[in-house]
Amino acid sequence: MLELVIQTENLSKSFGKTRAVDNVNLSIHSGEIYGLVGPDGAGKTTLMRLLCGALHMDNGKATIAGYDITNQAEHARQQIGYLAQRFAMYEELTVWENLQFFAEVRGLPSKEWVQRGKEILEFVGLEEFAGRRAGQLSGGMKQKLGLASALVHRPRILLLDEPTTGVDPVTRQGFWQLIIRVVAQENVTVLISTPYMDEASRCMRLGFMRQGKIFLEGKPRDLCAKLTQQIYELQGRPLQLLRQIAAKHAAVENVQMFGGRLHLRIKRGQAKTLGRLKSEIRSAGAIVDHLKPIDPQLEDVFIALVEK
Amino acid sequence: MSFETAMEIVIKAENLTKRFGDFTAVNSVSFSVQKGEILGYLGPNGSGKTTTIRMLLGLLTPSAGSIEVLGINVQQNPEPVRQQVGYMSQKFSLYHDMTVEENLAFYAGVYGIVNRQRINAVLEEIGLTEVKRSLVQNLSTGWRQRLALATSIIHQPPLLFLDEPTGGVDPAARRAFWDLIYQQVEQGVTALVTTHYMDEAEYCTRVGIMQSGRLLALDTPQGLKKSMASTTIWDIHATPLLPTLTRLEKHPNILLVRLASDHLSVITAKDMDKKSLEHIIEQGNSKCVQIEEAEPSLEDVFLTLAGNN
């Protein structure tokens, strides 16, 4: 049995009348990459801040690598590296000086962090830029420095709050390769929040978050399996007419435009009545190129759940 | 009965180039957009997407090449172009201490629209009527994005530029926003949308991929996936998973590898067969559980085209 490194029970935090984190129960195992998906304001950031000790909970319980975050706060915090969405760095200090600052804040004596600092800069690919002022780094390099700073004290758990928001897929891919190496080589556990479904589909498990609650949790494969045989692609023309006819069909729960195609969500178990849809479309004088089941995506799952 | 309409070109760019000093931000880009299309524009940060839009809007003068927007030569006549296009930028400007209705009325005034009916019609069309008396500062990101879209269509432009319009909302809200875009398109509007979301790119009728100022590809999402014909996409289940990934990453015959939750997604050249791939994986201490070919995703296309920097 793998060790549980993040565990929460009914973790809650309110700001005034807003329940920012509402009875969240998490069990994350050592070596997992767990993704939190949800809109701005869903409570993802508050949840991470509770876990890293920057905020105090109102109710509930949380342990980090076995340490209670209320009663053993210092021990718990030592286990965590936190990369905030807008992480702070001193732009007028060099890369190396920034790293030194974060190491010393963490209470590491220089004999401990200097070697680690070199290792971690090499790891993120910034060793050549150790002497460059942080303000002169590109966006992607700043992100790497943020990651290096969060890792300098060898945490067992990495909390990454939307590290790749506003970042293109190529840069995102590079960042992910780094995260994976951290997990594989240092056995770090990762909790990452993201608005990107392509990124969510990389995580080993996901929690979908809304209004402070995790309303669905599971492996991407299992989440997608919930909609197996329920998503169909319809291609033909004219698209508007196809859309109108499909939306009226009894078996169709939802119709979405997808560029020059339509995606239909079919009510469970009713796919066999779709044959009639084709003939309805044709008798209306429109053309069907194809109507076929496709693999559900995480996005389909999220939308289907939110609509219910 | 024919559903085909005559093709009408809304944007026509030829050899469009923009240099800033020694730096070529946009390098000889040519494309045209037909009426009723939704053209997605993808590319890494700094690849020239926003510079291209600014030239199309007549806000920047090209160093070379020509642009026609709505049949107007933009360099010669930027003013009438701007009156006929709607622009929603990623950092749209709304007045936070004003209501939804007041913001919209303000933008209407900028375009010389004093007709209350038009303002009400747009509120209705974009689904803002229920929040029209709310202060912008009290609204969620999703509502603000809707309002920003409303302000960009108040003057009924036939062409819309949307620059990363849906950051910070969940897939359901993103989808709802796209339904609004489709609603505009059904009324004959043409849209050009930049995005970092691959799911959004799938919503577009055609997708252009930019890298270092060049337009590397421009096709339908299906067409782009077909362009991956010289490669094979593999779904690989192997143990231990992550060490396998970090090793494959360094292998010269592996073009790309990424984690896909419980397995790896790997791109190789077409001439790689299953046996050789299995051999590469098992050279380390990994054990292959299952290897099968998979369909390319738009992300695969993007990473393959734009990733080889």
mmCIF file of N, CA and C in Angstrom, chain B residues 101-115 118-119 150-151 154-155:
data_model
loop_
_atom_site.group_PDB
_atom_site.id
_atom_site.type_symbol
_atom_site.label_atom_id
_atom_site.label_comp_id
_atom_site.label_asym_id
_atom_site.label_seq_id
_atom_site.Cartn_x
_atom_site.Cartn_y
_atom_site.Cartn_z
ATOM 1 N N GLU B 101 -24.992 47.196 -18.116
ATOM 2 C CA GLU B 101 -25.730 48.029 -19.059
ATOM 3 C C GLU B 101 -24.982 49.339 -19.345
ATOM 4 N N GLU B 102 -24.444 49.944 -18.292
ATOM 5 C CA GLU B 102 -23.717 51.214 -18.463
ATOM 6 C C GLU B 102 -22.453 51.026 -19.290
ATOM 7 N N ASN B 103 -21.754 49.897 -19.052
ATOM 8 C CA ASN B 103 -20.569 49.615 -19.862
ATOM 9 C C ASN B 103 -20.930 49.492 -21.336
ATOM 10 N N LEU B 104 -22.002 48.790 -21.581
ATOM 11 C CA LEU B 104 -22.399 48.567 -22.968
ATOM 12 C C LEU B 104 -22.845 49.881 -23.620
ATOM 13 N N ALA B 105 -23.588 50.677 -22.854
ATOM 14 C CA ALA B 105 -24.036 51.977 -23.368
ATOM 15 C C ALA B 105 -22.836 52.870 -23.670
ATOM 16 N N PHE B 106 -21.810 52.747 -22.830
ATOM 17 C CA PHE B 106 -20.611 53.552 -23.055
ATOM 18 C C PHE B 106 -19.954 53.188 -24.386
ATOM 19 N N TYR B 107 -19.774 51.875 -24.608
ATOM 20 C CA TYR B 107 -19.136 51.452 -25.864
ATOM 21 C C TYR B 107 -20.018 51.765 -27.071
ATOM 22 N N ALA B 108 -21.342 51.683 -26.861
ATOM 23 C CA ALA B 108 -22.251 52.057 -27.944
ATOM 24 C C ALA B 108 -22.008 53.512 -28.326
ATOM 25 N N GLY B 109 -21.871 54.359 -27.306
ATOM 26 C CA GLY B 109 -21.626 55.786 -27.541
ATOM 27 C C GLY B 109 -20.348 56.029 -28.322
ATOM 28 N N VAL B 110 -19.305 55.228 -28.023
ATOM 29 C CA VAL B 110 -18.032 55.375 -28.737
ATOM 30 C C VAL B 110 -18.253 55.191 -30.242
ATOM 31 N N TYR B 111 -19.161 54.257 -30.580
ATOM 32 C CA TYR B 111 -19.450 54.002 -31.994
ATOM 33 C C TYR B 111 -20.605 54.861 -32.511
ATOM 34 N N GLY B 112 -21.059 55.813 -31.679
ATOM 35 C CA GLY B 112 -22.120 56.708 -32.119
ATOM 36 C C GLY B 112 -23.494 56.066 -32.157
ATOM 37 N N ILE B 113 -23.658 54.976 -31.374
ATOM 38 C CA ILE B 113 -24.967 54.327 -31.341
ATOM 39 C C ILE B 113 -25.724 54.845 -30.118
ATOM 40 N N VAL B 114 -26.856 55.486 -30.330
ATOM 41 C CA VAL B 114 -27.623 55.999 -29.193
ATOM 42 C C VAL B 114 -28.933 55.223 -29.048
ATOM 43 N N ASN B 115 -29.171 54.328 -29.983
ATOM 44 C CA ASN B 115 -30.384 53.531 -30.027
ATOM 45 C C ASN B 115 -30.446 52.527 -28.863
ATOM 46 N N ARG B 118 -30.855 48.733 -29.707
ATOM 47 C CA ARG B 118 -29.679 47.939 -30.052
ATOM 48 C C ARG B 118 -28.992 47.438 -28.775
ATOM 49 N N ILE B 119 -28.883 48.303 -27.789
ATOM 50 C CA ILE B 119 -28.241 47.900 -26.533
ATOM 51 C C ILE B 119 -29.026 46.751 -25.888
ATOM 52 N N ALA B 150 -19.960 41.381 -25.829
ATOM 53 C CA ALA B 150 -21.083 42.268 -26.157
ATOM 54 C C ALA B 150 -20.584 43.634 -26.617
ATOM 55 N N THR B 151 -19.575 44.179 -25.908
ATOM 56 C CA THR B 151 -19.069 45.501 -26.292
ATOM 57 C C THR B 151 -18.402 45.448 -27.674
ATOM 58 N N ILE B 154 -21.341 45.504 -30.450
ATOM 59 C CA ILE B 154 -22.427 46.486 -30.319
ATOM 60 C C ILE B 154 -22.705 47.206 -31.650
ATOM 61 N N HIS B 155 -21.661 47.391 -32.455
ATOM 62 C CA HIS B 155 -21.814 48.117 -33.724
ATOM 63 C C HIS B 155 -22.030 47.159 -34.898
#
